[in-house]
Amino acid sequence: MMVDRTITIQCTGVEMTFKKKQALRNVTFSTNSGSIVGLLGPNGAGKSTLMRILTGILEPTGGLVEVLGRKPDVETLAQLSFLPDRGQLPNWLTADQWLGYASGIYPDWDITLEREWVRKLEVDRSMSIGTMSRGQEARLQLLTCLSRRTKLVILDEPFTGVDLLSRERISSAIAEETAGGDRTFLIATHDIREMESMFDRIILIGDGTIKGVYDTEALRDEGHSVESCYREVFA
Amino acid sequence: MVRSHTLRTQKGLVNDPMPPDMIWRIDDFLIDPSRPLYEQFVEQIRAMIAKGKLAPGTRLPSVRETASSLRVNPTTIMKTYQELERLSLLVTYRGQGTFVTNEQSAITRSRRELARSAVARLEELAQSIGLTLAQFIALAKEED
């Protein structure tokens, strides 16, 4: 396994204000390639806003953001996979039709990866998206992210409403995909206990500000778990 | 299970690795989330080798397969395997995978180190109640 430690995301003093409400204040952190980074914080902390800035969907009102070496825009959006919170796939299609459509719109679609993940995530291609459970649809969404050869995968709450076995399949897929060494995962989640052994680094965010950025093995070296650190910061 | 493995370098075989002899399961390990994970994997795999639960020559799953089945960061598994290689308990053959060593001496050394650290812990416990190790053991064996 080759480990390439280039920086994939660099945020410096990022600010975001909606009308009078300040959603993000002085947000600074970075992520390295080949790592799994957890973006953790209570509801309304600014996680989704930050992710939308990283994908280039929103422009910050202040500070510097670099994703894959440049300011996020349509170009960077094409080079990363994003699983949005409350994202919905077209419910009138079957999984197979959706994958056919997705493979046509993404130039970096890899049919071998698609086949591999369809099998490992146990996605039924003939099933209509409209009749899928939350877990089945979440697996199909993740599959859509993983079937592209992107260096950065941003997942906003991939586990919400997803059953235990589907969550396990999704976590296994993320761990496996990171082993190649050149993919970065940024994952916003509340499933801390289940995900804590997956993270290289955690970014704790609350009230729009960074409460701490920690490398997880260094935390454990001082006798803290990800969960205890989260409690200390937010309780 | 003892297996011999010769280094196969012909093209094809290198790209077509053999399946591992086993797959790690989450229940194989007891992990404390507030201690470095790689240290715990090293300790526990080392104990499995010392106890013979993992036989010499066993082909282990790759870093990728292990990260997936244990749902653990791949860097942690990579560091675990590297440390066990440094301890001569695992050997990696390029294109073939990672195996438990067939070197009995490395296994014996590891067993001795396990025994030493257990005795050291016991000695500490004995001292904490003002006894030597021998007195401590005698006390434990005394009848009520």
CSV table of C-alpha atoms in Angstrom, one decimal:
chain,number,residue,atom,x,y,z
A,1,MET,CA,0.0,0.0,0.0
A,2,MET,CA,1.5,3.3,-1.1
A,3,VAL,CA,0.7,6.2,1.1
A,4,ASP,CA,0.8,9.6,-0.5
A,5,ARG,CA,0.3,12.3,2.0
A,6,THR,CA,-0.7,15.2,-0.2
A,7,ILE,CA,-3.2,17.7,1.2
A,8,THR,CA,-6.6,17.2,-0.3
A,9,ILE,CA,-8.6,19.8,1.6
A,10,GLN,CA,-7.2,23.0,3.1
A,11,CYS,CA,-9.5,25.5,4.8
A,12,THR,CA,-8.0,28.6,6.3
A,13,GLY,CA,-10.2,31.1,8.3
A,14,VAL,CA,-13.4,30.2,6.4
A,15,GLU,CA,-16.4,32.3,7.1
A,16,MET,CA,-20.0,31.9,6.0
A,17,THR,CA,-22.8,34.3,6.7
A,18,PHE,CA,-26.4,33.9,5.5
A,19,LYS,CA,-28.1,37.3,5.8
A,20,LYS,CA,-27.5,38.1,9.5
A,21,LYS,CA,-26.7,34.6,10.6
A,22,GLN,CA,-23.1,33.5,10.9
A,23,ALA,CA,-23.0,29.8,10.0
A,24,LEU,CA,-19.2,29.3,10.0
A,25,ARG,CA,-16.6,31.3,11.8
A,26,ASN,CA,-12.8,31.1,11.3
A,27,VAL,CA,-12.8,27.4,10.2
A,28,THR,CA,-9.3,26.1,9.7
A,29,PHE,CA,-8.3,22.5,9.1
A,30,SER,CA,-6.7,20.2,6.5
A,31,THR,CA,-7.0,16.6,5.3
A,32,ASN,CA,-4.4,14.3,3.8
A,33,SER,CA,-4.9,11.8,1.0
A,34,GLY,CA,-5.4,8.2,1.9
A,35,SER,CA,-7.2,9.1,5.1
A,36,ILE,CA,-10.6,8.9,6.6
A,37,VAL,CA,-11.6,12.1,8.3
A,38,GLY,CA,-14.7,12.4,10.5
A,39,LEU,CA,-16.5,15.7,10.7
A,40,LEU,CA,-18.3,15.5,14.0
A,41,GLY,CA,-20.6,17.8,15.8
A,42,PRO,CA,-24.2,18.3,17.0
A,43,ASN,CA,-27.1,19.1,14.6
A,44,GLY,CA,-26.9,22.6,13.2
A,45,ALA,CA,-23.2,22.9,13.9
A,46,GLY,CA,-22.4,23.9,10.3
A,47,LYS,CA,-21.3,20.5,8.9
A,48,SER,CA,-23.6,20.5,5.8
A,49,THR,CA,-22.7,24.2,5.1
A,50,LEU,CA,-19.0,23.4,5.2
A,51,MET,CA,-19.5,20.4,2.9
A,52,ARG,CA,-21.4,22.5,0.4
A,53,ILE,CA,-18.6,25.0,0.4
A,54,LEU,CA,-16.0,22.2,-0.2
A,55,THR,CA,-18.0,20.9,-3.2
A,56,GLY,CA,-18.2,24.4,-4.6
A,57,ILE,CA,-22.0,24.6,-4.4
A,58,LEU,CA,-21.8,27.5,-1.9
A,59,GLU,CA,-19.2,30.2,-2.0
A,60,PRO,CA,-17.8,31.2,1.5
A,61,THR,CA,-18.1,34.9,2.5
A,62,GLY,CA,-14.5,34.9,3.8
A,63,GLY,CA,-11.3,32.8,4.1
A,64,LEU,CA,-9.5,30.5,1.8
A,65,VAL,CA,-10.6,27.0,0.6
A,66,GLU,CA,-8.5,24.7,-1.5
A,67,VAL,CA,-9.8,21.3,-2.6
A,68,LEU,CA,-7.6,19.1,-4.7
A,69,GLY,CA,-5.2,22.0,-5.0
A,70,ARG,CA,-7.6,24.7,-6.2
A,71,LYS,CA,-10.5,26.9,-5.2
A,72,PRO,CA,-13.7,24.8,-5.3
A,73,ASP,CA,-15.8,25.3,-8.5
A,74,VAL,CA,-17.5,23.3,-11.2
A,75,GLU,CA,-14.1,21.7,-12.1
A,76,THR,CA,-13.4,20.4,-8.6
A,77,LEU,CA,-17.0,19.3,-8.2
A,78,ALA,CA,-16.3,17.0,-11.2
A,79,GLN,CA,-13.3,15.5,-9.5
A,80,LEU,CA,-15.0,14.6,-6.2
A,81,SER,CA,-17.9,12.4,-5.2
A,82,PHE,CA,-20.5,13.9,-2.9
A,83,LEU,CA,-23.2,12.1,-1.1
A,84,PRO,CA,-25.5,14.9,0.1
A,85,ASP,CA,-27.6,14.8,3.2
A,86,ARG,CA,-31.2,14.1,2.2
A,87,GLY,CA,-30.1,13.5,-1.3
A,88,GLN,CA,-32.6,11.7,-3.5
A,89,LEU,CA,-32.0,9.5,-6.5
A,90,PRO,CA,-34.7,9.6,-9.3
A,91,ASN,CA,-37.3,7.3,-7.8
A,92,TRP,CA,-38.9,6.4,-11.2
A,93,LEU,CA,-35.7,4.6,-12.3
A,94,THR,CA,-34.5,1.1,-11.4
A,95,ALA,CA,-31.0,0.8,-9.8
A,96,ASP,CA,-29.8,-0.6,-13.2
A,97,GLN,CA,-31.2,2.4,-15.1
A,98,TRP,CA,-29.7,4.8,-12.6
A,99,LEU,CA,-26.3,3.2,-12.9
A,100,GLY,CA,-26.5,3.3,-16.7
A,101,TYR,CA,-27.4,7.0,-16.5
A,102,ALA,CA,-24.7,7.8,-14.0
A,103,SER,CA,-22.0,6.0,-16.0
A,104,GLY,CA,-23.0,8.2,-18.9
A,105,ILE,CA,-22.7,11.5,-17.0
A,106,TYR,CA,-19.5,10.8,-15.1
A,107,PRO,CA,-16.5,10.6,-17.4
A,108,ASP,CA,-14.5,8.9,-14.6
A,109,TRP,CA,-17.0,6.1,-14.1
A,110,ASP,CA,-15.3,2.7,-13.7
A,111,ILE,CA,-17.5,-0.2,-14.8
A,112,THR,CA,-15.2,-2.7,-12.9
A,113,LEU,CA,-15.6,-0.8,-9.7
A,114,GLU,CA,-19.3,-0.5,-10.3
A,115,ARG,CA,-19.6,-4.3,-10.7
A,116,GLU,CA,-17.5,-5.0,-7.6
A,117,TRP,CA,-19.5,-2.6,-5.4
A,118,VAL,CA,-22.9,-3.8,-6.7
A,119,ARG,CA,-21.8,-7.3,-5.5
A,120,LYS,CA,-20.2,-6.2,-2.2
A,121,LEU,CA,-22.9,-3.8,-1.2
A,122,GLU,CA,-25.6,-6.3,-2.4
A,123,VAL,CA,-27.5,-3.9,-4.5
A,124,ASP,CA,-30.4,-5.4,-6.5
A,125,ARG,CA,-30.1,-3.9,-10.0
A,126,SER,CA,-33.6,-4.7,-11.0
A,127,MET,CA,-35.2,-2.9,-8.0
A,128,SER,CA,-37.0,0.3,-8.5
A,129,ILE,CA,-35.5,3.2,-6.5
A,130,GLY,CA,-39.0,4.3,-5.4
A,131,THR,CA,-39.5,1.0,-3.6
A,132,MET,CA,-36.1,0.9,-1.9
A,133,SER,CA,-35.7,1.1,1.9
A,134,ARG,CA,-33.5,3.9,3.3
A,135,GLY,CA,-30.6,1.4,3.7
A,136,GLN,CA,-30.9,0.1,0.1
A,137,GLU,CA,-31.0,3.6,-1.3
A,138,ALA,CA,-28.0,4.7,0.9
A,139,ARG,CA,-26.0,1.7,-0.4
A,140,LEU,CA,-26.9,2.7,-4.0
A,141,GLN,CA,-25.9,6.3,-3.3
A,142,LEU,CA,-22.5,5.2,-1.9
A,143,LEU,CA,-22.1,2.8,-4.8
A,144,THR,CA,-22.5,5.8,-7.1
A,145,CYS,CA,-19.8,7.6,-5.2
A,146,LEU,CA,-17.4,4.7,-5.1
A,147,SER,CA,-17.8,3.7,-8.8
A,148,ARG,CA,-16.1,6.9,-9.9
A,149,ARG,CA,-12.3,7.2,-9.7
A,150,THR,CA,-12.3,10.3,-7.6
A,151,LYS,CA,-9.6,11.3,-5.1
A,152,LEU,CA,-12.0,12.8,-2.7
A,153,VAL,CA,-15.3,11.4,-1.4
A,154,ILE,CA,-17.5,13.6,0.8
A,155,LEU,CA,-20.3,11.8,2.6
A,156,ASP,CA,-22.9,13.8,4.5
A,157,GLU,CA,-24.6,11.5,7.1
A,158,PRO,CA,-24.3,8.3,5.1
A,159,PHE,CA,-25.8,6.3,7.9
A,160,THR,CA,-28.9,8.2,8.9
A,161,GLY,CA,-31.9,5.8,9.0
A,162,VAL,CA,-29.7,3.0,7.6
A,163,ASP,CA,-30.1,-0.5,9.2
A,164,LEU,CA,-27.2,-2.1,11.1
A,165,LEU,CA,-26.1,-4.6,8.4
A,166,SER,CA,-26.2,-1.9,5.7
A,167,ARG,CA,-24.1,0.4,7.9
A,168,GLU,CA,-21.6,-2.3,8.3
A,169,ARG,CA,-21.4,-2.9,4.6
A,170,ILE,CA,-21.0,0.8,4.0
A,171,SER,CA,-18.2,1.1,6.6
A,172,SER,CA,-16.4,-2.0,5.2
A,173,ALA,CA,-16.6,-0.4,1.7
A,174,ILE,CA,-15.1,2.8,3.0
A,175,ALA,CA,-12.2,1.1,4.8
A,176,GLU,CA,-11.5,-1.0,1.7
A,177,GLU,CA,-11.5,1.9,-0.6
A,178,THR,CA,-9.1,3.9,1.5
A,179,ALA,CA,-6.6,1.1,1.5
A,180,GLY,CA,-5.5,2.1,-2.0
A,181,GLY,CA,-3.9,5.1,-0.4
A,182,ASP,CA,-5.0,7.8,-2.7
A,183,ARG,CA,-8.6,8.4,-1.7
A,184,THR,CA,-9.7,10.7,1.0
A,185,PHE,CA,-13.0,10.3,2.8
A,186,LEU,CA,-14.6,13.2,4.6
A,187,ILE,CA,-17.6,11.9,6.5
A,188,ALA,CA,-20.1,13.8,8.6
A,189,THR,CA,-21.8,11.4,11.0
A,190,HIS,CA,-23.4,10.9,14.4
A,191,ASP,CA,-22.5,7.2,14.5
A,192,ILE,CA,-19.3,7.9,16.5
A,193,ARG,CA,-19.1,4.6,18.3
A,194,GLU,CA,-19.4,2.6,15.2
A,195,MET,CA,-17.0,4.7,13.1
A,196,GLU,CA,-14.3,5.6,15.6
A,197,SER,CA,-11.9,2.9,14.6
A,198,MET,CA,-12.1,4.1,11.0
A,199,PHE,CA,-11.0,7.7,11.4
A,200,ASP,CA,-7.5,8.9,11.0
A,201,ARG,CA,-8.5,12.4,12.1
A,202,ILE,CA,-11.5,14.0,13.6
A,203,ILE,CA,-12.7,17.6,13.2
A,204,LEU,CA,-15.0,18.7,15.9
A,205,ILE,CA,-17.3,21.5,14.9
A,206,GLY,CA,-20.0,23.3,17.0
A,207,ASP,CA,-21.8,26.6,16.6
A,208,GLY,CA,-20.0,27.1,13.3
A,209,THR,CA,-16.5,27.0,14.8
A,210,ILE,CA,-13.8,24.4,15.0
A,211,LYS,CA,-13.6,23.0,18.6
A,212,GLY,CA,-10.7,20.8,17.8
A,213,VAL,CA,-8.8,18.8,15.2
A,214,TYR,CA,-7.3,15.5,16.5
A,215,ASP,CA,-5.4,12.6,15.0
A,216,THR,CA,-7.1,9.6,16.5
A,217,GLU,CA,-4.1,7.4,17.4
A,218,ALA,CA,-2.5,10.4,19.2
A,219,LEU,CA,-5.7,10.9,21.1
A,220,ARG,CA,-5.7,7.2,22.1
A,221,ASP,CA,-2.0,7.4,23.0
A,222,GLU,CA,-3.1,9.9,25.7
A,223,GLY,CA,-5.9,7.6,26.9
A,224,HIS,CA,-8.9,9.2,25.2
A,225,SER,CA,-11.3,7.6,22.8
A,226,VAL,CA,-13.0,9.5,20.0
A,227,GLU,CA,-16.2,9.2,22.0
A,228,SER,CA,-14.8,10.6,25.3
A,229,CYS,CA,-13.1,13.4,23.4
A,230,TYR,CA,-16.5,14.3,21.7
A,231,ARG,CA,-18.2,14.3,25.1
A,232,GLU,CA,-15.5,16.4,26.7
A,233,VAL,CA,-15.8,19.0,23.9
A,234,PHE,CA,-19.6,19.1,23.6
A,235,ALA,CA,-21.1,18.0,26.9
B,1,MET,CA,-1.6,-26.1,9.8
B,2,VAL,CA,1.9,-26.0,8.3
B,3,ARG,CA,2.5,-25.0,4.7
B,4,SER,CA,5.5,-24.4,2.7
B,5,HIS,CA,5.4,-21.7,0.2
B,6,THR,CA,7.9,-21.0,-2.5
B,7,LEU,CA,8.2,-17.7,-4.0
B,8,ARG,CA,6.4,-17.7,-7.3
B,9,THR,CA,7.4,-14.9,-9.6
B,10,GLN,CA,5.9,-15.9,-13.0
B,11,LYS,CA,3.7,-13.3,-14.4
B,12,GLY,CA,0.0,-14.1,-13.8
B,13,LEU,CA,0.6,-15.6,-10.4
B,14,VAL,CA,1.8,-12.3,-9.1
B,15,ASN,CA,-1.4,-10.6,-10.2
B,16,ASP,CA,-3.6,-13.4,-9.2
B,17,PRO,CA,-3.0,-13.8,-5.4
B,18,MET,CA,-4.1,-16.9,-3.6
B,19,PRO,CA,-7.0,-16.5,-1.3
B,20,PRO,CA,-6.0,-16.1,2.4
B,21,ASP,CA,-6.3,-19.1,4.7
B,22,MET,CA,-8.6,-17.2,7.0
B,23,ILE,CA,-10.5,-14.0,7.3
B,24,TRP,CA,-10.4,-11.8,10.4
B,25,ARG,CA,-13.6,-11.4,12.2
B,26,ILE,CA,-14.5,-8.5,14.5
B,27,ASP,CA,-15.0,-11.0,17.4
B,28,ASP,CA,-11.4,-12.2,17.1
B,29,PHE,CA,-10.3,-9.0,18.9
B,30,LEU,CA,-11.2,-7.2,22.1
B,31,ILE,CA,-10.5,-3.6,21.4
B,32,ASP,CA,-10.3,-0.7,24.0
B,33,PRO,CA,-11.2,2.5,22.1
B,34,SER,CA,-9.0,4.6,24.4
B,35,ARG,CA,-5.7,2.9,23.6
B,36,PRO,CA,-3.8,3.0,20.3
B,37,LEU,CA,-5.5,0.5,18.1
B,38,TYR,CA,-2.4,-0.8,16.3
B,39,GLU,CA,-0.8,-1.7,19.6
B,40,GLN,CA,-3.8,-3.8,20.6
B,41,PHE,CA,-3.9,-5.6,17.2
B,42,VAL,CA,-0.2,-6.3,17.5
B,43,GLU,CA,-0.6,-7.7,21.1
B,44,GLN,CA,-3.5,-9.8,20.2
B,45,ILE,CA,-2.2,-11.3,16.9
B,46,ARG,CA,1.1,-11.9,18.7
B,47,ALA,CA,-0.7,-13.9,21.4
B,48,MET,CA,-2.6,-15.9,18.8
B,49,ILE,CA,0.7,-16.9,17.2
B,50,ALA,CA,2.2,-17.7,20.6
B,51,LYS,CA,-0.8,-19.9,21.5
B,52,GLY,CA,-0.7,-21.6,18.2
B,53,LYS,CA,-4.2,-20.4,17.4
B,54,LEU,CA,-2.6,-19.0,14.2
B,55,ALA,CA,-0.4,-21.8,12.9
B,56,PRO,CA,3.0,-21.2,11.3
B,57,GLY,CA,2.6,-20.7,7.5
B,58,THR,CA,-1.0,-19.4,7.7
B,59,ARG,CA,-1.6,-17.0,4.9
B,60,LEU,CA,-3.2,-13.8,6.4
B,61,PRO,CA,-5.7,-11.6,4.6
B,62,SER,CA,-4.3,-8.5,3.0
B,63,VAL,CA,-4.4,-5.0,4.6
B,64,ARG,CA,-7.3,-4.2,2.3
B,65,GLU,CA,-9.3,-7.3,3.2
B,66,THR,CA,-8.6,-6.9,6.9
B,67,ALA,CA,-9.5,-3.2,7.0
B,68,SER,CA,-12.8,-4.2,5.3
B,69,SER,CA,-13.7,-7.1,7.5
B,70,LEU,CA,-12.7,-5.5,10.8
B,71,ARG,CA,-14.0,-2.0,9.7
B,72,VAL,CA,-10.8,-0.4,10.8
B,73,ASN,CA,-8.6,2.2,9.3
B,74,PRO,CA,-6.2,0.6,6.7
B,75,THR,CA,-3.3,2.5,8.1
B,76,THR,CA,-3.8,0.9,11.5
B,77,ILE,CA,-3.7,-2.6,9.9
B,78,MET,CA,-0.7,-1.7,7.8
B,79,LYS,CA,1.2,-0.5,10.9
B,80,THR,CA,0.1,-3.7,12.7
B,81,TYR,CA,1.5,-6.0,10.0
B,82,GLN,CA,4.7,-3.9,9.7
B,83,GLU,CA,5.3,-4.2,13.5
B,84,LEU,CA,4.7,-8.0,13.5
B,85,GLU,CA,7.1,-8.2,10.6
B,86,ARG,CA,9.7,-6.3,12.6
B,87,LEU,CA,9.1,-8.8,15.4
B,88,SER,CA,9.8,-11.6,12.7
B,89,LEU,CA,6.4,-13.1,13.4
B,90,LEU,CA,5.0,-12.3,10.0
B,91,VAL,CA,6.7,-12.5,6.6
B,92,THR,CA,5.5,-10.9,3.4
B,93,TYR,CA,6.4,-12.3,0.0
B,94,ARG,CA,5.9,-9.9,-2.8
B,95,GLY,CA,2.8,-10.8,-4.9
B,96,GLN,CA,2.1,-13.7,-2.5
B,97,GLY,CA,0.9,-12.1,0.6
B,98,THR,CA,1.6,-12.1,4.3
B,99,PHE,CA,2.2,-15.3,6.3
B,100,VAL,CA,2.8,-16.4,9.9
B,101,THR,CA,6.5,-17.2,10.1
B,102,ASN,CA,7.6,-20.8,9.9
B,103,GLU,CA,10.7,-19.9,12.1
B,104,GLN,CA,10.2,-21.7,15.3
B,105,SER,CA,12.8,-19.5,17.0
B,106,ALA,CA,10.8,-16.3,16.3
B,107,ILE,CA,7.7,-17.9,17.8
B,108,THR,CA,9.7,-19.2,20.9
B,109,ARG,CA,11.1,-15.7,21.4
B,110,SER,CA,7.7,-14.2,21.3
B,111,ARG,CA,6.3,-16.8,23.7
B,112,ARG,CA,9.2,-16.0,26.1
B,113,GLU,CA,8.5,-12.3,25.9
B,114,LEU,CA,4.8,-12.8,26.6
B,115,ALA,CA,5.7,-15.0,29.6
B,116,ARG,CA,8.2,-12.3,30.8
B,117,SER,CA,5.8,-9.5,30.6
B,118,ALA,CA,3.1,-11.6,32.4
B,119,VAL,CA,5.6,-12.5,35.2
B,120,ALA,CA,6.6,-8.8,35.5
B,121,ARG,CA,3.0,-7.8,36.0
B,122,LEU,CA,2.6,-10.5,38.6
B,123,GLU,CA,5.8,-9.4,40.3
B,124,GLU,CA,4.5,-5.9,40.5
B,125,LEU,CA,1.2,-7.1,42.0
B,126,ALA,CA,3.2,-9.2,44.6
B,127,GLN,CA,5.3,-6.2,45.5
B,128,SER,CA,2.2,-4.1,46.0
B,129,ILE,CA,1.2,-6.4,48.9
B,130,GLY,CA,4.8,-6.7,50.1
B,131,LEU,CA,5.6,-10.2,48.9
B,132,THR,CA,8.2,-11.7,46.6
B,133,LEU,CA,6.9,-13.5,43.5
B,134,ALA,CA,7.6,-16.9,45.2
B,135,GLN,CA,5.8,-15.9,48.3
B,136,PHE,CA,2.9,-14.6,46.2
B,137,ILE,CA,2.6,-17.9,44.4
B,138,ALA,CA,2.8,-19.9,47.6
B,139,LEU,CA,0.1,-17.7,49.1
B,140,ALA,CA,-2.2,-18.3,46.2
B,141,LYS,CA,-1.6,-22.1,46.5
B,142,GLU,CA,-2.2,-22.1,50.3
B,143,GLU,CA,-5.3,-23.9,51.4
B,144,ASP,CA,-8.0,-22.0,53.4
